[in-house]
Amino acid sequence: MSSYAENKKVDVQTGKEQAMASKRKAKLKKILSYTAFVGPALLFFLIIQIAPFFMGVYYSFTSWNGVSAAVEWVGFDNYIKIFTDDQNFYNSFLFTTKFMFAAVIISNVTGFGLALILNTALKTRNILRTVFFIPNVIGGLLLGFIWQFIFVKGFASIGDLTGLPFFQQPWLGTEDTAFWGIVIVFAWQISGYMMVIYIAALQGVDNSLLEAAKIDGASYLKVLTRIIIPLILPAFTICFFLTISMAFKIFDLNISLTGGGPFNSTESVAINIYQEAFTNNRYGLGTAKSILFFIVVVIFTTCQVMFTKKKEVEA
Amino acid sequence: MITGKYTKSTFIIEMIAIGLGLLFLVPFYFVVVNSIKPFSEILIDAAALPKEILFSNYMKVWDILNFPKAFLNSLVITVFSIAGIVFISSMAAWKMVRTPNKLSKFLFIFFVSAMVIPFQTVMIPLMKLGGMLGIMNSIHGIILMYFGFGVSLSLFLFHGFVKTIPKEIEESASIDGASEFGIFWRIVFPLLKPIAVTVIILNTLWIWNDYLLPLLVLQDPELRTIPLATSSFFAQYTKQWDMGLAALVMGIAPIIVFFLFLQKHIIKGIAAGSIK
């Protein structure tokens, strides 16, 4: 009798163990399949983006020159040097910030304007949409070379034909005009992209609202500022986010159009970092600059997103 | 929100719009027209049409750029990078959406927040790491690097899309005994096609045109991509615009052809990718 009960107990126990084992097996299988699906993406992401990021934080406190094996810890020396004794970096920061404001405003105004125009019942709207978008598919490096020719030779010959002083200036030769030259090319490249986003947003606006406003006698400007813009604020958030980060990180276009000149006046932060590391071989200093660059990009973009999101809520 | 009637004011707007469109195309006019002129004619008047059409600029540049090689390098890098990015990020995104736990949530935020890291911040240590891993100065090395850089945005886009697909179909397939890989590739992946098109387009425009990463990774002249070949050409032949412009036309031609063929998908894909 007792042995029977014992047997029964054992049976129950093995049953339980079996259930637990199969549960464990199922869990193991789940972990394995999770690893198989998510692992590859995570692995590349960690090795290519995250590991170098943290290495960069470390190297920014060293005197690493990229060649010698000895990497010496120097504490905050690089950062102190950047803040106290690096006029070029300061200038490039100032240039990049000014450029960003000008470029963001002009490319968004142009992009939004084009979107409003193409959102009317034009016969040529599809072709024009393609035309305005084309510059955006060409990379910044080639665009810079193209426009170098336009500014140097193309503008000069238009100037000869028309006699307009606007075209007769040495566009890439003076600091002011070179600055605006980069802004023009950036806007030419990006406006079509912004236009596509604004058009998508405008198409979501309810027509009956606009009709009602028109019947009430509202002017176009009123309809635009009181109804359309508030309704598509999310598109402004996206467009400002994209243009701010693209303008602030400008490199290719800048390198091929002006090469930072004249007299380093149009050298962006991205170029300055590149040269510090790969031309001057001061990797430690270069990484310190790149960490500061990262911090500023984060601050700019979060401020902007917070600001426009707040507007969205208010609207 | 398109207003339907074609009135007089619509016509005026149309004329203004066409004018603006032509203005946008003026740079292309200058580049193409002058690329078929002899150098002396460019100097005299860059705005005029050519007296005769000259193809010798193109022939010279074709060899100097080693254009077929550069084109092939760009093509191989773009195609294989994107295939890999689509493969790994769609799989990860699907699994993460279908396993709603804390780990998935954390990983998603981790992947996405890395998008704010500028390339310049990782490039210097990445060159050291690349040297240690032996993936410098090679086509497959740069492809592996693009996997790592491309995964954030692509995973983000796939993730948003997977959330909209009902999982009942997958569940019934799993009851029928299909393996997880089978379910993903035969049932889920075909449903992801619209967003995969967006991912492919966004990554093509980025990788095909990218300059800085190839500049850092590919030192061997045989490995040059189109942007690299163009920039080294201009470093060598400054101010020789007859050849320079022919080089530029050849450089932009492939991506413009790609765009004109797929423009509907591209514009839709760009809008979809940005609004997410």
XYZ file of C-alpha atoms in Angstrom:
591
model
C 0.000 0.000 0.000
C 2.667 2.377 1.047
C 4.793 1.334 -1.910
C 1.849 2.041 -4.178
C 1.488 5.503 -2.762
C 5.202 5.953 -3.124
C 5.044 4.907 -6.745
C 2.213 7.273 -7.354
C 4.211 10.095 -5.793
C 7.190 9.297 -7.980
C 4.934 9.261 -10.999
C 3.574 12.657 -10.164
C 7.054 13.933 -9.594
C 8.449 12.681 -12.909
C 5.377 14.100 -14.567
C 6.116 17.455 -13.005
C 9.755 17.204 -13.969
C 8.820 16.340 -17.500
C 6.470 19.304 -17.667
C 9.178 21.567 -16.303
C 11.737 20.158 -18.697
C 9.511 20.737 -21.689
C 8.754 24.222 -20.383
C 12.466 24.871 -20.076
C 12.950 23.482 -23.542
C 10.273 25.767 -24.906
C 11.871 28.735 -23.167
C 15.289 27.821 -24.535
C 13.802 27.542 -27.985
C 12.259 30.973 -27.577
C 15.575 32.493 -26.528
C 17.352 30.807 -29.406
C 14.876 32.046 -31.976
C 14.955 35.557 -30.502
C 18.730 35.510 -30.805
C 18.596 34.196 -34.350
C 16.219 36.932 -35.485
C 17.415 39.939 -33.497
C 21.060 38.927 -33.019
C 22.502 39.806 -36.439
C 21.046 43.313 -36.454
C 22.134 43.894 -32.889
C 25.632 42.561 -33.498
C 26.366 44.854 -36.448
C 24.779 47.759 -34.658
C 26.921 47.228 -31.558
C 30.188 46.760 -33.437
C 29.795 49.497 -36.033
C 27.967 52.215 -34.102
C 27.985 51.680 -30.377
C 31.503 50.355 -29.735
C 33.183 53.172 -31.710
C 31.002 55.684 -29.900
C 32.242 54.593 -26.490
C 35.808 54.216 -27.768
C 35.484 57.812 -28.928
C 34.436 58.951 -25.471
C 37.550 57.227 -24.067
C 39.956 58.523 -26.737
C 38.722 62.072 -26.257
C 40.573 62.001 -22.917
C 43.827 60.808 -24.482
C 46.640 62.081 -26.664
C 46.102 59.307 -29.243
C 47.698 60.146 -32.595
C 46.403 57.169 -34.534
C 49.838 55.710 -35.173
C 51.785 54.981 -32.000
C 50.526 52.224 -29.768
C 50.989 54.262 -26.606
C 47.801 56.106 -25.802
C 48.305 58.512 -22.967
C 45.507 59.619 -20.655
C 45.423 63.416 -20.558
C 42.174 64.064 -18.680
C 40.290 67.107 -19.880
C 43.293 68.597 -21.718
C 41.731 68.168 -25.181
C 38.485 69.791 -24.112
C 40.318 72.649 -22.397
C 42.375 73.191 -25.531
C 39.257 73.274 -27.687
C 37.591 75.865 -25.501
C 40.585 78.097 -24.852
C 42.988 77.739 -27.751
C 41.291 76.774 -30.997
C 40.105 79.765 -32.958
C 39.503 77.630 -36.075
C 37.110 75.293 -34.313
C 35.261 78.226 -32.801
C 34.982 79.834 -36.242
C 33.771 76.634 -37.863
C 31.171 76.282 -35.135
C 29.972 79.807 -35.701
C 29.845 79.277 -39.450
C 27.952 76.000 -39.126
C 25.400 77.499 -36.744
C 24.794 80.536 -38.940
C 24.603 78.310 -41.988
C 22.117 76.041 -40.260
C 19.713 78.889 -39.465
C 19.868 80.340 -42.962
C 19.655 76.970 -44.690
C 16.795 75.655 -42.564
C 14.666 78.759 -43.046
C 15.275 79.114 -46.772
C 14.839 75.460 -47.689
C 11.649 75.133 -45.646
C 10.124 78.342 -46.972
C 10.954 77.248 -50.524
C 9.781 73.687 -49.957
C 6.514 74.775 -48.354
C 5.922 77.391 -51.040
C 6.451 74.839 -53.788
C 4.113 72.440 -52.006
C 1.363 75.078 -51.856
C 1.812 75.813 -55.553
C 1.809 72.164 -56.594
C -1.195 71.447 -54.445
C -3.405 73.430 -56.798
C -4.983 71.835 -59.872
C -2.025 72.443 -62.199
C -1.786 70.415 -65.386
C 1.959 70.076 -64.988
C 2.003 69.241 -61.281
C 3.402 65.734 -61.635
C 6.225 66.746 -63.953
C 7.066 69.747 -61.798
C 7.124 67.618 -58.668
C 9.703 65.415 -60.377
C 11.726 68.426 -61.527
C 11.881 69.989 -58.069
C 12.856 66.665 -56.526
C 15.660 65.749 -58.952
C 18.508 67.666 -57.231
C 17.850 65.633 -54.113
C 18.839 62.318 -55.691
C 22.315 63.591 -56.538
C 24.900 63.334 -53.813
C 26.307 66.436 -52.132
C 29.816 65.871 -53.470
C 28.812 65.965 -57.146
C 26.363 68.800 -56.540
C 29.157 70.869 -55.057
C 31.301 70.396 -58.153
C 28.359 71.183 -60.428
C 27.684 74.427 -58.616
C 31.329 75.355 -58.494
C 31.089 75.533 -62.254
C 27.795 77.450 -62.121
C 29.172 80.048 -59.720
C 32.492 80.488 -61.492
C 31.591 80.209 -65.184
C 27.805 80.060 -65.445
C 27.080 83.146 -63.335
C 29.845 85.050 -65.075
C 28.347 84.436 -68.495
C 24.831 85.277 -67.295
C 26.359 88.450 -65.877
C 27.906 89.266 -69.249
C 24.597 88.711 -70.998
C 22.384 90.643 -68.611
C 24.736 93.105 -66.969
C 23.203 92.286 -63.573
C 25.726 92.899 -60.769
C 24.226 89.961 -58.837
C 25.864 87.567 -61.307
C 29.089 89.495 -61.738
C 30.421 88.993 -58.229
C 33.188 86.509 -57.474
C 30.696 84.223 -55.725
C 33.109 81.751 -54.184
C 35.828 84.361 -53.707
C 34.504 86.429 -50.811
C 33.409 85.248 -47.374
C 29.851 86.563 -47.539
C 29.018 85.360 -51.018
C 30.615 81.966 -50.417
C 28.406 81.577 -47.341
C 25.279 82.350 -49.332
C 26.543 80.207 -52.169
C 26.480 77.135 -49.929
C 23.045 78.122 -48.617
C 21.710 78.407 -52.177
C 23.025 74.999 -53.209
C 21.781 73.366 -50.017
C 18.325 74.870 -50.543
C 18.345 73.819 -54.194
C 19.093 70.273 -53.107
C 16.747 69.963 -50.114
C 13.671 72.051 -51.031
C 12.233 69.345 -53.264
C 12.546 66.815 -50.464
C 10.759 69.122 -48.032
C 8.152 69.832 -50.695
C 7.310 66.115 -50.946
C 6.726 65.917 -47.196
C 4.635 69.100 -47.145
C 2.544 67.925 -50.102
C 1.792 64.647 -48.325
C 0.635 66.640 -45.301
C -1.423 69.106 -47.344
C -3.270 66.261 -49.024
C -4.493 65.172 -45.605
C -6.189 68.521 -44.933
C -9.969 68.276 -45.028
C -11.367 70.227 -47.954
C -14.682 71.039 -46.302
C -12.875 73.122 -43.667
C -11.318 75.274 -46.357
C -14.587 75.602 -48.271
C -16.380 76.689 -45.111
C -13.715 79.301 -44.380
C -13.949 80.595 -47.939
C -17.726 80.920 -47.707
C -17.250 82.874 -44.489
C -15.129 85.278 -46.499
C -11.709 84.459 -45.055
C -8.756 85.637 -47.147
C -6.227 83.129 -48.481
C -3.607 84.365 -46.032
C -6.006 83.814 -43.131
C -6.909 80.339 -44.336
C -3.211 79.560 -44.635
C -2.110 80.823 -41.232
C -5.212 79.947 -39.205
C -6.235 76.621 -40.720
C -3.668 74.998 -43.002
C -0.462 75.622 -41.060
C -1.883 74.618 -37.654
C -3.270 71.418 -39.202
C 0.013 70.326 -40.718
C 2.355 71.278 -37.860
C 3.602 67.673 -37.562
C 5.061 68.048 -41.063
C 6.919 71.148 -39.913
C 8.340 69.192 -36.981
C 9.673 66.526 -39.350
C 11.024 68.965 -41.923
C 12.768 71.135 -39.367
C 14.246 68.081 -37.697
C 15.585 66.768 -41.013
C 16.957 70.078 -42.260
C 18.564 70.986 -38.934
C 20.443 67.725 -38.712
C 21.405 67.727 -42.401
C 22.584 71.337 -42.335
C 24.502 70.949 -39.123
C 26.355 67.877 -40.354
C 27.170 69.352 -43.787
C 30.362 67.902 -45.242
C 30.289 66.611 -48.860
C 28.729 69.680 -50.440
C 30.962 71.970 -48.421
C 34.159 70.091 -49.380
C 33.489 70.109 -53.096
C 31.959 73.586 -53.406
C 34.306 75.770 -51.382
C 36.685 73.343 -49.686
C 36.218 75.504 -46.584
C 37.532 78.621 -48.302
C 38.063 81.465 -48.800
C 40.427 81.697 -45.800
C 38.678 78.901 -43.890
C 35.583 81.093 -43.608
C 33.203 78.348 -44.756
C 34.738 75.406 -42.955
C 32.004 73.350 -41.280
C 32.479 71.538 -37.993
C 32.397 68.210 -39.820
C 35.316 69.289 -42.019
C 37.214 70.648 -39.044
C 36.877 67.326 -37.211
C 37.902 65.362 -40.290
C 41.006 67.440 -40.796
C 41.997 67.441 -37.146
C 41.974 63.669 -37.139
C 43.069 62.618 -40.601
C 45.181 65.553 -41.811
C 46.782 66.711 -38.559
C 46.818 63.199 -37.079
C 45.534 64.456 -33.746
C 43.009 61.694 -33.154
C 42.516 62.424 -29.465
C 41.699 66.057 -30.128
C 39.528 65.066 -33.092
C 37.443 62.662 -31.027
C 37.013 65.278 -28.292
C 35.637 67.650 -30.935
C 33.395 64.927 -32.295
C 31.959 64.259 -28.833
C 31.180 67.958 -28.420
C 29.639 67.883 -31.876
C 27.426 64.980 -30.812
C 26.305 66.822 -27.684
C 25.400 69.941 -29.658
C 23.481 67.947 -32.276
C 21.483 66.254 -29.506
C 20.734 69.581 -27.834
C 19.657 71.270 -31.083
C 17.425 68.473 -32.262
C 15.745 67.831 -28.905
C 15.111 71.549 -28.381
C 13.571 71.798 -31.816
C 11.395 68.716 -31.424
C 10.230 69.855 -27.990
C 9.472 73.329 -29.301
C 7.434 72.253 -32.312
C 5.693 69.450 -30.385
C 4.593 72.053 -27.872
C 3.190 74.129 -30.720
C 1.378 71.069 -32.032
C -0.304 70.560 -28.659
C -1.284 74.222 -28.442
C -2.781 74.076 -31.904
C -6.910 69.390 -50.641
C -6.700 70.110 -54.348
C -9.184 72.701 -55.520
C -10.808 71.439 -58.658
C -11.541 74.255 -61.110
C -8.981 75.501 -63.614
C -9.399 79.271 -63.539
C -7.404 82.212 -64.802
C -5.501 82.421 -61.541
C -4.662 78.721 -61.791
C -3.153 79.477 -65.181
C -1.034 82.276 -63.747
C 0.128 79.997 -60.943
C 0.934 77.355 -63.522
C 3.109 79.790 -65.485
C 4.970 80.837 -62.330
C 5.456 77.202 -61.381
C 6.833 76.302 -64.804
C 9.186 79.274 -64.589
C 10.446 78.069 -61.227
C 10.841 74.557 -62.605
C 12.995 75.832 -65.457
C 15.055 77.829 -62.969
C 15.657 74.604 -61.037
C 16.908 72.952 -64.213
C 19.287 75.716 -65.282
C 22.326 74.123 -63.556
C 21.741 70.931 -65.544
C 21.612 72.939 -68.747
C 24.994 74.482 -67.997
C 26.592 71.186 -67.102
C 25.311 69.172 -70.043
C 25.824 71.869 -72.673
C 29.376 72.643 -71.652
C 30.373 69.006 -71.308
C 30.237 68.663 -75.097
C 32.227 71.825 -75.883
C 35.958 72.281 -76.312
C 37.621 74.119 -73.418
C 38.146 77.340 -75.366
C 34.438 77.610 -76.131
C 33.523 77.202 -72.454
C 35.819 80.093 -71.600
C 34.303 82.396 -74.198
C 30.650 81.835 -73.355
C 29.359 79.182 -70.981
C 25.711 80.009 -71.625
C 25.721 79.489 -75.390
C 24.776 76.259 -77.107
C 27.733 74.322 -78.551
C 28.755 74.980 -82.155
C 29.333 71.307 -82.662
C 28.808 68.293 -80.451
C 32.045 66.900 -79.116
C 32.299 63.500 -77.459
C 36.056 63.461 -76.926
C 35.661 64.884 -73.394
C 33.623 61.850 -72.459
C 36.035 59.417 -74.047
C 39.020 60.856 -72.199
C 37.225 60.936 -68.862
C 35.825 57.430 -69.259
C 39.383 56.108 -69.020
C 40.739 58.527 -66.416
C 37.861 57.823 -64.051
C 38.014 54.130 -64.846
C 34.275 54.603 -65.037
C 33.111 50.996 -65.576
C 35.076 49.916 -62.504
C 33.808 52.792 -60.362
C 30.243 52.121 -61.478
C 30.564 48.442 -60.674
C 32.053 49.161 -57.241
C 29.225 51.564 -56.416
C 26.676 49.053 -57.648
C 28.072 46.083 -55.723
C 28.401 48.082 -52.514
C 24.892 49.543 -52.787
C 23.127 46.304 -53.726
C 24.756 44.035 -51.172
C 24.613 46.573 -48.356
C 20.910 47.059 -48.907
C 20.180 43.355 -49.249
C 21.863 42.793 -45.900
C 20.188 45.746 -44.228
C 16.733 44.634 -45.384
C 17.428 41.047 -44.328
C 18.663 41.693 -40.796
C 16.458 44.644 -39.902
C 13.180 43.139 -41.104
C 13.829 39.917 -39.190
C 14.751 41.780 -36.024
C 11.815 44.171 -36.297
C 9.306 41.347 -36.739
C 10.627 39.354 -33.795
C 10.705 42.413 -31.576
C 7.104 43.359 -32.361
C 5.914 39.770 -31.861
C 7.753 39.423 -28.544
C 6.377 42.352 -26.578
C 8.553 42.322 -23.479
C 10.898 44.713 -21.713
C 13.930 43.571 -23.686
C 12.259 44.283 -27.020
C 11.153 47.684 -25.826
C 14.629 48.531 -24.592
C 16.311 47.319 -27.796
C 13.921 49.323 -29.919
C 14.702 52.555 -28.074
C 18.400 51.666 -28.209
C 18.376 51.172 -31.995
C 16.337 54.275 -32.692
C 18.048 56.715 -30.352
C 21.396 55.969 -32.016
C 20.079 57.794 -35.075
C 21.097 61.109 -33.502
C 24.776 60.101 -33.337
C 26.539 61.985 -36.147
C 28.769 59.885 -38.376
C 31.715 62.130 -37.476
C 31.436 61.029 -33.860
C 32.050 57.368 -34.628
C 34.258 57.583 -37.697
C 37.640 58.076 -35.997
C 37.481 55.087 -33.614
C 35.711 53.049 -36.299
C 38.818 53.278 -38.475
C 40.876 51.794 -35.647
C 38.287 49.109 -34.979
C 38.026 48.360 -38.697
C 41.791 47.872 -38.815
C 41.643 45.488 -35.863
C 38.849 43.490 -37.500
C 40.636 43.471 -40.861
C 37.740 45.012 -42.767
C 39.546 48.109 -44.043
C 40.269 48.744 -47.705
C 37.854 46.122 -48.955
C 34.454 46.047 -50.584
C 33.041 43.453 -48.238
C 34.386 45.438 -45.284
C 32.502 48.588 -46.212
C 29.370 46.527 -46.858
C 29.535 45.174 -43.309
C 29.897 48.730 -42.022
C 26.813 49.838 -43.929
C 24.888 47.015 -42.226
C 25.698 48.603 -38.886
C 24.872 52.159 -39.943
C 21.750 51.282 -41.901
C 20.058 49.133 -39.336
C 18.656 51.929 -37.110
C 16.389 53.696 -39.577
C 15.434 50.523 -41.444
C 14.506 48.664 -38.290
C 12.479 51.659 -37.168
C 10.496 51.660 -40.432
C 9.918 47.892 -40.459
C 8.935 47.976 -36.792
C 6.217 50.542 -37.428
C 4.886 48.516 -40.331
C 4.861 45.088 -38.672
C 2.648 46.524 -35.935
C -0.079 47.061 -38.517
C -0.163 43.453 -39.764
C -2.563 41.111 -37.950
C -0.810 38.084 -36.483
C -3.654 35.593 -36.996
C -2.211 34.320 -40.273
C 1.147 33.627 -38.659
C -0.549 31.862 -35.762
C -2.515 29.516 -37.981
C 0.622 28.720 -39.948
C 2.477 27.924 -36.754
C -0.314 25.531 -35.711
C 0.147 23.833 -39.079
C 3.710 23.191 -38.014
C 5.627 25.661 -40.165
C 9.026 26.673 -38.810
C 9.612 30.244 -37.679
C 11.940 31.041 -40.562
C 9.396 29.539 -42.929
C 6.632 31.672 -41.454
C 8.721 34.795 -41.658
C 9.982 34.373 -45.214
C 6.913 32.828 -46.793
C 4.131 34.658 -44.989
C 5.364 37.796 -43.263
C 8.051 39.112 -45.583
C 5.802 39.328 -48.676
C 3.438 41.479 -46.605
C 6.293 43.855 -45.782
C 6.869 44.710 -49.414
C 5.525 48.317 -49.345
C 7.796 49.339 -46.491
C 10.691 47.324 -47.924
C 10.450 49.482 -51.058
C 10.747 52.603 -48.912
C 13.709 51.147 -47.026
C 15.462 50.199 -50.265
C 14.937 53.650 -51.796
C 16.086 55.629 -48.776
C 19.168 53.457 -48.400
C 19.981 53.578 -52.128
C 20.018 57.373 -52.162
C 22.246 57.370 -49.094
C 24.735 54.614 -49.922
C 25.081 55.325 -53.636
C 25.882 58.984 -52.932
C 27.893 58.487 -49.752
C 31.352 60.004 -49.864
C 32.936 60.081 -46.422
C 32.795 56.413 -45.427
C 34.239 55.188 -48.756
C 36.871 57.939 -48.532
C 37.986 56.599 -45.160
C 37.702 52.889 -45.864
C 38.634 52.386 -49.523
C 42.184 53.592 -50.167
C 42.966 51.302 -53.097
C 42.241 53.174 -56.395
C 40.783 49.947 -57.794
C 38.046 50.059 -55.149
C 36.864 53.620 -55.822
C 33.156 54.340 -55.986
C 31.714 57.024 -58.291
C 31.924 59.861 -55.727
C 35.492 58.867 -54.834
C 36.598 58.630 -58.459
C 35.015 62.030 -59.139
C 36.695 63.737 -56.213
C 40.126 62.337 -57.033
C 39.605 63.389 -60.638
C 38.889 66.966 -59.553
C 41.872 66.965 -57.216
C 44.078 66.132 -60.188
C 42.462 68.167 -62.977
C 41.342 71.373 -61.273
C 39.686 73.967 -63.488
C 39.737 71.686 -66.550
C 36.031 72.083 -66.946
C 35.717 70.415 -70.351
C 36.648 67.067 -68.846
C 35.299 67.895 -65.391
C 31.770 68.452 -66.634
C 31.815 65.265 -68.679
C 32.869 63.466 -65.498
C 29.974 65.046 -63.614
C 27.405 64.106 -66.238
C 28.626 60.522 -66.179
C 28.625 60.559 -62.383
C 25.039 61.736 -61.988
C 23.571 59.808 -64.924
C 23.032 56.413 -63.215
C 21.184 57.764 -60.182
C 19.065 60.111 -62.313
C 18.058 57.246 -64.596
C 17.222 55.178 -61.515
C 15.102 58.032 -60.200
C 13.257 58.718 -63.449
C 12.329 55.060 -63.809
C 11.082 54.685 -60.271
C 10.016 58.234 -59.516
C 6.478 57.385 -58.416
C 7.736 54.820 -55.907
C 10.567 57.052 -54.812
C 8.474 60.116 -54.071
C 5.830 58.009 -52.324
C 8.491 56.093 -50.429
C 10.267 59.248 -49.303
C 7.026 60.750 -48.049
C 6.083 57.531 -46.242
C 9.543 57.142 -44.733
C 9.673 60.687 -43.427
C 6.209 60.899 -41.952
C 6.696 57.816 -39.773
